[in-house]
Backbone as ProteinMPNN parsed JSONL, in Angstrom:
{"seq_chain_A": "MPARIALAILLGSATSPAMAQTGVDALFDLLCGRTTHFYDGQGNQIEYSAGDGTAYLWFNGIEDVIVGTWGVYETDEGPQVCYQYPPLSFAAEEQGSTHCFTETALFETVVQGGSFNGDRYGLRDGEPPYLLPAHPFQPLESFDADFPRLPPEPLCGVPIS", "coords_chain_A": {"N_chain_A": [[2.225, 0.556, -199.412], [4.759, -1.79, -199.872], [4.469, -4.562, -202.126], [5.623, -7.003, -201.273], [5.745, -6.797, -198.48], [3.036, -6.458, -197.932], [2.088, -8.906, -198.901], [3.36, -10.657, -197.136], [2.106, -9.983, -194.738], [-0.514, -10.62, -195.422], [-0.277, -13.396, -195.718], [0.123, -14.128, -193.168], [2.609, -14.028, -191.942], [4.023, -11.915, -190.797], [6.135, -11.51, -189.118], [8.069, -13.153, -190.004], [11.233, -14.576, -191.196], [11.221, -14.053, -193.895], [10.451, -11.46, -194.274], [12.732, -9.948, -193.905], [14.207, -10.561, -196.067], [14.772, -10.155, -199.6], [13.364, -10.028, -202.91], [13.657, -12.946, -204.934], [14.197, -14.943, -202.954], [12.529, -14.198, -200.776], [9.925, -14.368, -201.854], [9.881, -17.057, -202.557], [10.137, -18.237, -199.982], [7.692, -17.472, -198.888], [5.868, -19.081, -200.181], [6.751, -21.744, -200.325], [6.239, -25.065, -199.317], [3.671, -24.639, -198.497], [0.08, -24.376, -198.49], [-2.051, -22.621, -200.558], [-4.811, -20.481, -200.971], [-6.515, -19.31, -203.768], [-8.398, -16.84, -205.498], [-9.925, -15.693, -208.33], [-10.867, -14.375, -211.534], [-11.229, -16.868, -212.687], [-12.241, -18.321, -210.666], [-12.447, -20.341, -207.631], [-9.422, -21.708, -206.431], [-6.937, -23.888, -205.228], [-3.69, -24.381, -204.113], [-0.929, -26.445, -203.465], [2.379, -25.908, -202.835], [5.085, -27.665, -203.08], [8.275, -28.347, -201.534], [10.076, -29.556, -203.272], [9.675, -28.509, -205.739], [7.368, -29.35, -206.946], [4.019, -28.788, -207.868], [0.724, -28.87, -206.67], [-2.414, -28.694, -207.718], [-5.658, -27.908, -206.818], [-8.216, -27.501, -208.639], [-11.094, -25.72, -209.559], [-14.003, -27.533, -210.526], [-12.643, -29.723, -211.592], [-11.95, -33.142, -211.311], [-9.633, -34.43, -210.413], [-6.469, -33.878, -208.794], [-4.318, -31.524, -210.202], [-1.119, -31.996, -211.267], [1.861, -30.293, -211.367], [4.639, -28.123, -211.887], [6.514, -25.71, -209.969], [8.168, -22.571, -209.514], [10.388, -19.902, -208.556], [11.456, -16.949, -210.001], [13.832, -14.509, -211.095], [13.036, -11.648, -212.888], [12.796, -9.064, -215.44], [10.746, -7.556, -214.469], [10.932, -7.931, -211.791], [10.865, -10.33, -209.042], [9.155, -13.352, -209.876], [6.619, -15.821, -209.501], [6.156, -18.913, -211.023], [3.926, -21.284, -212.345], [3.712, -24.397, -213.863], [1.896, -26.535, -215.955], [1.068, -29.796, -217.23], [0.124, -30.898, -220.622], [-3.376, -31.246, -221.378], [-4.328, -30.802, -218.846], [-6.314, -28.999, -218.029], [-8.284, -29.053, -219.982], [-9.564, -30.947, -222.783], [-7.457, -31.249, -225.599], [-5.926, -29.126, -224.801], [-2.761, -27.644, -224.61], [-1.008, -27.649, -222.475], [0.253, -25.454, -219.942], [1.66, -22.407, -218.713], [1.734, -20.315, -215.952], [2.505, -17.244, -214.753], [3.231, -15.013, -212.064], [3.704, -11.776, -210.824], [4.813, -10.382, -207.696], [2.859, -8.513, -206.963], [0.642, -9.198, -208.61], [0.184, -11.789, -207.651], [-0.473, -11.208, -205.002], [-2.92, -9.987, -205.41], [-4.631, -12.111, -205.988], [-4.522, -14.005, -203.964], [-6.37, -15.256, -201.308], [-7.309, -13.405, -198.467], [-5.597, -14.25, -195.578], [-5.389, -16.801, -196.49], [-3.319, -18.806, -196.593], [-1.566, -21.659, -195.686], [0.418, -23.725, -193.536], [2.08, -26.593, -194.809], [0.613, -29.462, -196.565], [-2.343, -29.029, -196.5], [-4.79, -30.116, -197.411], [-4.237, -32.635, -198.324], [-3.357, -32.914, -200.977], [-1.228, -34.057, -202.338], [-1.852, -36.701, -202.573], [-3.317, -36.947, -204.86], [-6.042, -36.845, -205.222], [-8.627, -34.612, -204.842], [-10.392, -33.43, -201.895], [-13.134, -32.981, -202.442], [-15.285, -31.957, -205.174], [-14.413, -28.875, -206.176], [-16.195, -25.893, -206.329], [-16.408, -23.391, -208.928], [-17.56, -20.84, -208.512], [-19.782, -19.698, -205.982], [-17.348, -17.655, -204.198], [-15.432, -19.555, -201.938], [-15.459, -19.376, -198.605], [-12.816, -19.31, -196.162], [-13.538, -20.287, -193.68], [-15.287, -22.331, -194.252], [-13.713, -24.517, -194.666], [-12.352, -24.988, -192.324], [-13.477, -26.66, -190.261], [-13.185, -29.242, -191.205], [-10.523, -29.662, -191.931], [-7.338, -29.81, -190.575], [-5.047, -27.375, -189.223], [-1.726, -27.47, -190.1], [1.583, -28.156, -188.734], [4.563, -26.174, -189.436], [6.406, -27.201, -192.364], [9.5, -29.002, -192.893], [12.531, -27.215, -193.745], [12.535, -25.862, -197.006], [14.596, -25.77, -198.808], [16.52, -24.424, -201.466], [15.68, -21.543, -203.5], [14.018, -22.186, -206.584], [15.381, -21.546, -209.536]], "CA_chain_A": [[2.912, -0.565, -198.79], [5.318, -2.662, -200.906], [3.729, -5.818, -202.295], [6.237, -8.077, -200.492], [5.317, -6.651, -197.093], [1.607, -6.739, -197.905], [1.913, -10.348, -199.068], [3.776, -11.309, -195.893], [1.036, -9.766, -193.767], [-1.638, -11.411, -195.907], [-0.024, -14.811, -195.48], [0.223, -14.382, -191.741], [3.996, -14.215, -191.529], [4.563, -10.569, -190.699], [7.382, -11.502, -188.362], [8.914, -14.227, -190.497], [12.485, -14.17, -191.811], [10.996, -13.609, -195.268], [10.328, -10.008, -194.286], [14.061, -9.36, -193.965], [14.776, -10.937, -197.351], [14.214, -9.456, -200.742], [13.366, -10.711, -204.182], [13.33, -14.347, -205.16], [14.211, -15.699, -201.703], [11.359, -13.878, -199.964], [8.732, -14.924, -202.483], [10.005, -18.503, -202.403], [9.838, -18.591, -198.591], [6.274, -17.247, -198.616], [5.047, -20.104, -200.83], [7.302, -23.089, -200.228], [5.711, -25.916, -198.254], [2.414, -24.056, -198.029], [-1.136, -24.474, -199.29], [-2.54, -21.261, -200.74], [-6.121, -20.313, -201.599], [-6.592, -18.236, -204.75], [-9.713, -16.578, -206.09], [-9.855, -14.663, -209.358], [-11.909, -14.533, -212.542], [-11.444, -18.287, -212.958], [-12.907, -18.909, -209.517], [-11.699, -20.914, -206.514], [-8.287, -22.575, -206.739], [-6.1, -24.118, -204.05], [-2.436, -24.954, -204.601], [0.131, -26.787, -202.525], [3.687, -25.724, -203.471], [6.018, -28.518, -202.344], [9.665, -27.914, -201.52], [10.858, -30.155, -204.359], [9.305, -27.865, -206.99], [6.128, -29.904, -207.473], [2.817, -28.029, -207.532], [-0.484, -29.688, -206.635], [-3.501, -27.734, -207.866], [-7.056, -28.297, -206.673], [-8.849, -26.507, -209.498], [-12.555, -25.858, -209.575], [-14.639, -28.302, -211.58], [-11.818, -30.842, -212.063], [-12.066, -34.216, -210.329], [-8.329, -34.871, -209.937], [-5.474, -32.839, -208.537], [-3.435, -31.287, -211.345], [0.262, -31.987, -210.782], [2.757, -29.546, -212.239], [5.851, -27.643, -211.223], [6.511, -24.295, -209.628], [9.477, -22.001, -209.247], [10.454, -18.453, -208.413], [12.48, -16.489, -210.928], [14.074, -13.069, -211.213], [12.753, -11.163, -214.229], [12.911, -7.61, -215.567], [9.67, -6.988, -213.659], [11.163, -8.342, -210.417], [10.648, -11.766, -208.848], [7.871, -13.917, -210.259], [6.398, -17.248, -209.28], [5.552, -19.522, -212.203], [3.383, -22.628, -212.227], [3.616, -25.017, -215.182], [1.069, -27.731, -215.918], [1.198, -30.585, -218.461], [-1.01, -30.892, -221.554], [-4.665, -31.857, -221.014], [-4.603, -30.586, -217.421], [-7.54, -28.239, -217.805], [-9.297, -29.362, -220.992], [-9.109, -31.739, -223.926], [-6.741, -30.509, -226.633], [-5.123, -28.055, -224.215], [-1.368, -28.0, -224.853], [-0.184, -27.37, -221.304], [0.234, -24.025, -219.687], [2.509, -21.799, -217.695], [1.115, -19.119, -215.387], [3.476, -16.527, -213.926], [2.666, -13.901, -211.322], [4.575, -10.903, -210.04], [4.337, -10.32, -206.31], [1.622, -7.74, -206.927], [-0.431, -10.008, -209.194], [-0.089, -12.872, -206.718], [-1.157, -10.59, -203.87], [-4.291, -9.675, -205.779], [-5.457, -13.304, -206.125], [-4.494, -14.817, -202.748], [-7.423, -14.943, -200.355], [-6.746, -12.898, -197.219], [-5.456, -15.299, -194.574], [-5.545, -18.08, -197.166], [-2.09, -19.564, -196.787], [-1.424, -22.54, -194.537], [1.568, -24.619, -193.525], [1.92, -27.974, -195.231], [-0.363, -29.924, -197.553], [-3.508, -29.043, -195.624], [-5.903, -30.896, -197.954], [-3.755, -33.919, -198.808], [-3.363, -32.867, -202.442], [-0.193, -34.957, -202.875], [-2.471, -38.007, -202.824], [-3.85, -36.927, -206.208], [-7.497, -36.735, -205.272], [-9.095, -33.555, -203.95], [-11.421, -33.889, -200.958], [-14.421, -32.915, -203.118], [-15.258, -31.119, -206.363], [-14.406, -27.471, -205.781], [-16.962, -25.089, -207.277], [-15.745, -22.178, -209.409], [-18.196, -19.723, -207.81], [-19.248, -18.465, -205.41], [-16.144, -17.738, -203.387], [-15.535, -20.471, -200.796], [-14.752, -18.759, -197.472], [-11.896, -20.193, -195.443], [-14.234, -20.917, -192.556], [-15.962, -23.537, -194.713], [-12.736, -25.602, -194.65], [-11.727, -25.134, -191.004], [-13.988, -27.767, -189.454], [-12.797, -30.532, -191.772], [-9.098, -29.785, -192.235], [-6.52, -29.219, -189.512], [-3.892, -26.547, -189.56], [-0.552, -28.314, -189.913], [2.79, -27.432, -188.321], [5.429, -25.876, -190.581], [7.183, -28.295, -192.907], [10.945, -28.757, -192.817], [13.017, -26.245, -194.709], [12.253, -26.225, -198.385], [15.785, -25.773, -199.648], [16.865, -23.162, -202.127], [14.725, -21.171, -204.542], [14.166, -22.832, -207.883], [15.481, -20.454, -210.503]], "C_chain_A": [[3.48, -1.443, -199.903], [4.589, -4.003, -200.93], [4.288, -6.929, -201.43], [5.782, -8.002, -199.046], [3.837, -6.962, -196.976], [1.351, -8.23, -198.028], [2.298, -11.081, -197.791], [2.704, -11.154, -194.819], [-0.171, -10.617, -194.142], [-1.472, -12.877, -195.575], [0.191, -15.131, -194.008], [1.64, -14.586, -191.256], [4.696, -12.871, -191.402], [5.869, -10.519, -189.917], [8.347, -12.573, -188.844], [10.219, -13.701, -191.052], [12.3, -13.67, -193.237], [10.899, -12.094, -195.348], [11.694, -9.352, -194.443], [14.731, -9.645, -195.306], [14.168, -10.078, -198.451], [14.155, -10.399, -201.927], [12.925, -12.151, -204.164], [13.245, -15.128, -203.852], [12.954, -15.459, -200.874], [10.089, -14.485, -200.555], [8.727, -16.442, -202.375], [9.604, -18.931, -200.988], [8.36, -18.423, -198.252], [5.386, -18.352, -199.178], [5.481, -21.532, -200.545], [6.739, -23.862, -199.025], [4.39, -25.421, -197.697], [1.286, -24.343, -199.016], [-1.738, -23.08, -199.343], [-3.87, -21.282, -201.484], [-6.067, -19.108, -202.524], [-8.045, -18.07, -205.183], [-9.553, -15.428, -207.065], [-10.984, -14.911, -210.348], [-12.205, -15.98, -212.902], [-12.08, -19.005, -211.776], [-11.959, -19.413, -208.454], [-10.602, -21.845, -207.013], [-7.457, -22.705, -205.471], [-4.866, -24.86, -204.515], [-1.496, -25.247, -203.439], [1.447, -26.731, -203.297], [4.737, -26.46, -202.648], [7.458, -28.018, -202.504], [10.52, -28.489, -202.635], [10.516, -29.557, -205.718], [8.05, -28.429, -207.632], [4.957, -29.055, -206.976], [1.611, -28.958, -207.643], [-1.68, -28.742, -206.61], [-4.854, -28.403, -207.756], [-7.841, -27.215, -207.401], [-10.335, -26.778, -209.588], [-13.053, -26.642, -210.782], [-13.846, -29.491, -212.106], [-11.732, -31.889, -210.96], [-10.744, -34.722, -209.773], [-7.446, -33.667, -209.635], [-4.595, -32.736, -209.777], [-2.018, -31.159, -210.793], [1.134, -31.297, -211.823], [4.031, -29.2, -211.494], [5.693, -26.165, -210.899], [7.94, -23.853, -209.381], [9.371, -20.5, -209.13], [11.663, -17.981, -209.198], [12.63, -14.974, -210.865], [13.837, -12.687, -212.664], [12.969, -9.655, -214.265], [11.856, -6.885, -214.741], [9.848, -7.284, -212.175], [10.895, -9.827, -210.271], [9.241, -12.17, -209.271], [7.818, -15.373, -209.842], [5.691, -17.767, -210.524], [5.117, -20.944, -211.876], [3.244, -23.173, -213.64], [2.871, -26.338, -215.044], [1.162, -28.467, -217.245], [-0.024, -30.454, -219.369], [-2.201, -31.663, -220.984], [-5.021, -31.669, -219.542], [-5.956, -29.943, -217.183], [-8.657, -28.571, -218.786], [-8.691, -30.228, -222.085], [-8.505, -30.802, -224.966], [-5.912, -29.346, -226.085], [-3.663, -28.508, -224.227], [-0.453, -27.834, -223.638], [-0.132, -25.874, -221.106], [1.222, -23.633, -218.612], [1.832, -20.508, -217.254], [2.132, -18.478, -214.453], [2.82, -15.307, -213.301], [3.784, -13.085, -210.683], [4.053, -10.935, -208.613], [2.997, -9.609, -206.228], [0.457, -8.552, -207.467], [-0.807, -11.169, -208.273], [-0.893, -12.345, -205.533], [-2.629, -10.343, -204.175], [-5.192, -10.902, -205.867], [-5.477, -14.189, -204.879], [-5.578, -14.333, -201.796], [-6.787, -14.479, -199.044], [-6.764, -13.983, -196.148], [-5.442, -16.694, -195.169], [-4.258, -18.795, -197.5], [-1.814, -20.344, -195.514], [-0.168, -23.39, -194.661], [1.172, -25.991, -194.06], [0.853, -28.202, -196.288], [-1.684, -30.117, -196.82], [-4.63, -29.96, -196.105], [-5.472, -32.227, -198.555], [-3.702, -33.997, -200.328], [-2.303, -33.761, -203.069], [-0.743, -36.335, -203.18], [-3.128, -38.085, -204.195], [-5.347, -36.776, -206.333], [-7.951, -35.64, -204.317], [-10.198, -34.072, -203.029], [-12.831, -33.902, -201.548], [-14.269, -32.011, -204.332], [-15.42, -29.664, -205.933], [-15.207, -26.66, -206.793], [-16.162, -23.858, -207.718], [-16.254, -20.973, -208.617], [-19.379, -20.287, -207.042], [-17.943, -18.722, -204.669], [-16.388, -18.653, -202.19], [-14.764, -19.859, -199.618], [-13.902, -19.781, -196.722], [-12.578, -20.929, -194.301], [-14.915, -22.215, -192.979], [-15.024, -24.739, -194.726], [-12.258, -25.946, -193.23], [-12.202, -26.337, -190.2], [-13.465, -29.121, -189.928], [-11.301, -30.745, -191.941], [-8.258, -29.083, -191.173], [-5.465, -28.274, -190.07], [-2.67, -27.373, -189.195], [0.635, -27.494, -189.407], [3.631, -27.12, -189.558], [6.166, -27.126, -191.058], [8.663, -27.979, -192.761], [11.35, -27.749, -193.885], [12.845, -26.749, -196.129], [13.489, -26.239, -199.257], [16.029, -24.419, -200.261], [15.84, -22.829, -203.197], [15.054, -21.853, -205.869], [14.241, -21.712, -208.906], [16.322, -20.872, -211.696]], "O_chain_A": [[2.736, -1.813, -200.811], [4.153, -4.51, -199.897], [3.521, -7.729, -200.895], [5.465, -9.027, -198.442], [3.414, -7.644, -196.042], [0.488, -8.768, -197.334], [1.624, -12.036, -197.405], [2.428, -12.095, -194.075], [-0.778, -11.258, -193.284], [-2.437, -13.536, -195.187], [0.418, -16.286, -193.648], [1.852, -15.257, -190.246], [5.831, -12.71, -191.85], [6.631, -9.562, -190.054], [9.334, -12.87, -188.171], [10.326, -12.513, -191.354], [13.146, -12.93, -193.739], [11.228, -11.504, -196.378], [11.795, -8.292, -195.062], [15.736, -9.014, -195.635], [13.181, -9.372, -198.244], [14.814, -11.439, -201.944], [11.969, -12.532, -203.489], [12.306, -15.902, -203.662], [12.376, -16.401, -200.331], [9.272, -15.053, -199.828], [7.683, -17.046, -202.128], [8.828, -19.87, -200.815], [7.831, -19.155, -197.416], [4.266, -18.542, -198.703], [4.648, -22.438, -200.528], [6.759, -23.387, -197.89], [4.025, -25.74, -196.566], [1.513, -24.525, -200.212], [-1.916, -22.43, -198.313], [-4.04, -21.99, -202.476], [-5.633, -18.025, -202.13], [-8.813, -19.031, -205.226], [-9.111, -14.338, -206.701], [-11.957, -15.59, -210.021], [-13.3, -16.294, -213.369], [-12.421, -20.183, -211.881], [-10.81, -18.978, -208.374], [-10.825, -22.665, -207.903], [-7.296, -21.738, -204.726], [-4.971, -25.858, -205.229], [-1.294, -24.416, -202.553], [1.611, -27.428, -204.298], [5.221, -25.944, -201.641], [7.798, -27.355, -203.485], [11.594, -27.957, -202.917], [11.004, -30.034, -206.743], [7.696, -28.036, -208.744], [4.913, -28.656, -205.812], [1.496, -29.733, -208.592], [-1.931, -28.072, -205.609], [-5.165, -29.337, -208.495], [-8.099, -26.145, -206.85], [-10.77, -27.925, -209.68], [-12.592, -26.444, -211.906], [-14.33, -30.204, -212.985], [-11.469, -31.557, -209.804], [-10.741, -35.391, -208.74], [-7.66, -32.575, -210.162], [-4.177, -33.751, -210.333], [-1.754, -30.306, -209.945], [1.144, -31.667, -212.997], [4.442, -29.912, -210.578], [4.857, -25.468, -211.473], [8.812, -24.666, -209.075], [8.384, -19.898, -209.553], [12.754, -18.537, -209.078], [11.665, -14.253, -210.612], [14.372, -13.324, -213.572], [13.284, -9.042, -213.245], [12.049, -5.731, -214.358], [8.987, -6.919, -211.374], [10.715, -10.521, -211.272], [8.273, -11.44, -209.059], [8.833, -16.07, -209.828], [4.749, -17.149, -211.021], [5.835, -21.701, -211.224], [2.718, -22.492, -214.52], [3.154, -27.147, -214.161], [1.32, -27.832, -218.287], [-1.072, -29.966, -218.947], [-2.039, -32.607, -220.21], [-5.937, -32.326, -219.046], [-6.664, -30.303, -216.242], [-9.835, -28.398, -218.474], [-7.477, -30.244, -222.289], [-8.997, -29.694, -225.178], [-5.256, -28.65, -226.859], [-3.373, -29.653, -223.881], [0.769, -27.877, -223.782], [-0.445, -25.112, -222.02], [1.567, -24.419, -217.73], [1.407, -19.705, -218.085], [2.568, -19.093, -213.48], [1.974, -14.653, -213.911], [4.7, -13.64, -210.076], [2.969, -11.459, -208.355], [2.1, -10.048, -205.508], [-0.607, -8.592, -206.849], [-1.987, -11.493, -208.131], [-1.873, -12.961, -205.113], [-3.482, -10.475, -203.298], [-6.414, -10.755, -205.825], [-6.358, -15.039, -204.746], [-5.684, -13.139, -201.517], [-5.834, -15.093, -198.566], [-7.809, -14.56, -195.849], [-5.479, -17.677, -194.43], [-4.123, -19.34, -198.596], [-1.823, -19.792, -194.414], [0.254, -23.731, -195.766], [0.075, -26.484, -193.797], [0.273, -27.261, -196.829], [-2.091, -31.248, -196.552], [-5.35, -30.527, -195.284], [-6.267, -32.882, -199.228], [-3.979, -35.051, -200.902], [-2.457, -34.184, -204.215], [-0.153, -37.07, -203.972], [-3.465, -39.177, -204.652], [-5.867, -36.599, -207.434], [-7.693, -35.72, -203.116], [-10.865, -35.053, -203.356], [-13.64, -34.756, -201.184], [-13.233, -31.367, -204.499], [-16.455, -29.282, -205.388], [-14.933, -26.728, -207.991], [-15.334, -23.349, -206.962], [-15.461, -20.179, -208.111], [-19.929, -21.306, -207.459], [-17.498, -19.862, -204.536], [-17.41, -18.547, -201.512], [-13.534, -19.832, -199.641], [-14.238, -20.964, -196.661], [-12.228, -22.068, -193.994], [-15.102, -23.109, -192.154], [-15.492, -25.876, -194.791], [-11.815, -27.066, -192.975], [-11.397, -26.973, -189.52], [-13.32, -30.044, -189.127], [-10.851, -31.882, -192.079], [-8.45, -27.896, -190.907], [-5.057, -28.37, -191.228], [-2.594, -27.917, -188.093], [0.692, -26.283, -189.622], [3.436, -27.729, -190.61], [6.506, -28.0, -190.26], [9.039, -26.829, -192.534], [10.591, -27.472, -194.814], [12.998, -27.94, -196.399], [13.407, -26.705, -200.393], [15.772, -23.388, -199.641], [15.2, -23.726, -203.744], [16.218, -22.061, -206.213], [13.258, -21.002, -209.118], [16.52, -20.081, -212.619]]}, "name": "protein", "num_of_chains": 1, "seq": "MPARIALAILLGSATSPAMAQTGVDALFDLLCGRTTHFYDGQGNQIEYSAGDGTAYLWFNGIEDVIVGTWGVYETDEGPQVCYQYPPLSFAAEEQGSTHCFTETALFETVVQGGSFNGDRYGLRDGEPPYLLPAHPFQPLESFDADFPRLPPEPLCGVPIS"}
């Protein structure tokens, strides 16, 4: 199954217009205006990708939301989503960072069913609801009682490239 189709199914939008699109537009539509749960070797992470290109990261063990930027770009490897964060975001003396993912790499870190419309956890306010642990994996059900599912946000505009 192509990664784009698998990602669309994973994100719960198997019938969305993104399925008919290819490349940068489809990946942009799958992330824009959505909160996504990630879990990888670094542990639990939750990111809201706003339509204006701002990224709000709720990263495990950090008391504040990390504000950066995001965009989708065409590369030799195909479309990639990149998140960029300012210096000192993750640790003292850290010089800032950029993290890029192909569709396949993104698919491997997104929690199944872990993408929601809107800023589900109010990350734009700058303060996460609580300190997110790195491990163990935080199942989606642990969030459902406290945080509503939001309606889709208005159109996000054009892909940032």
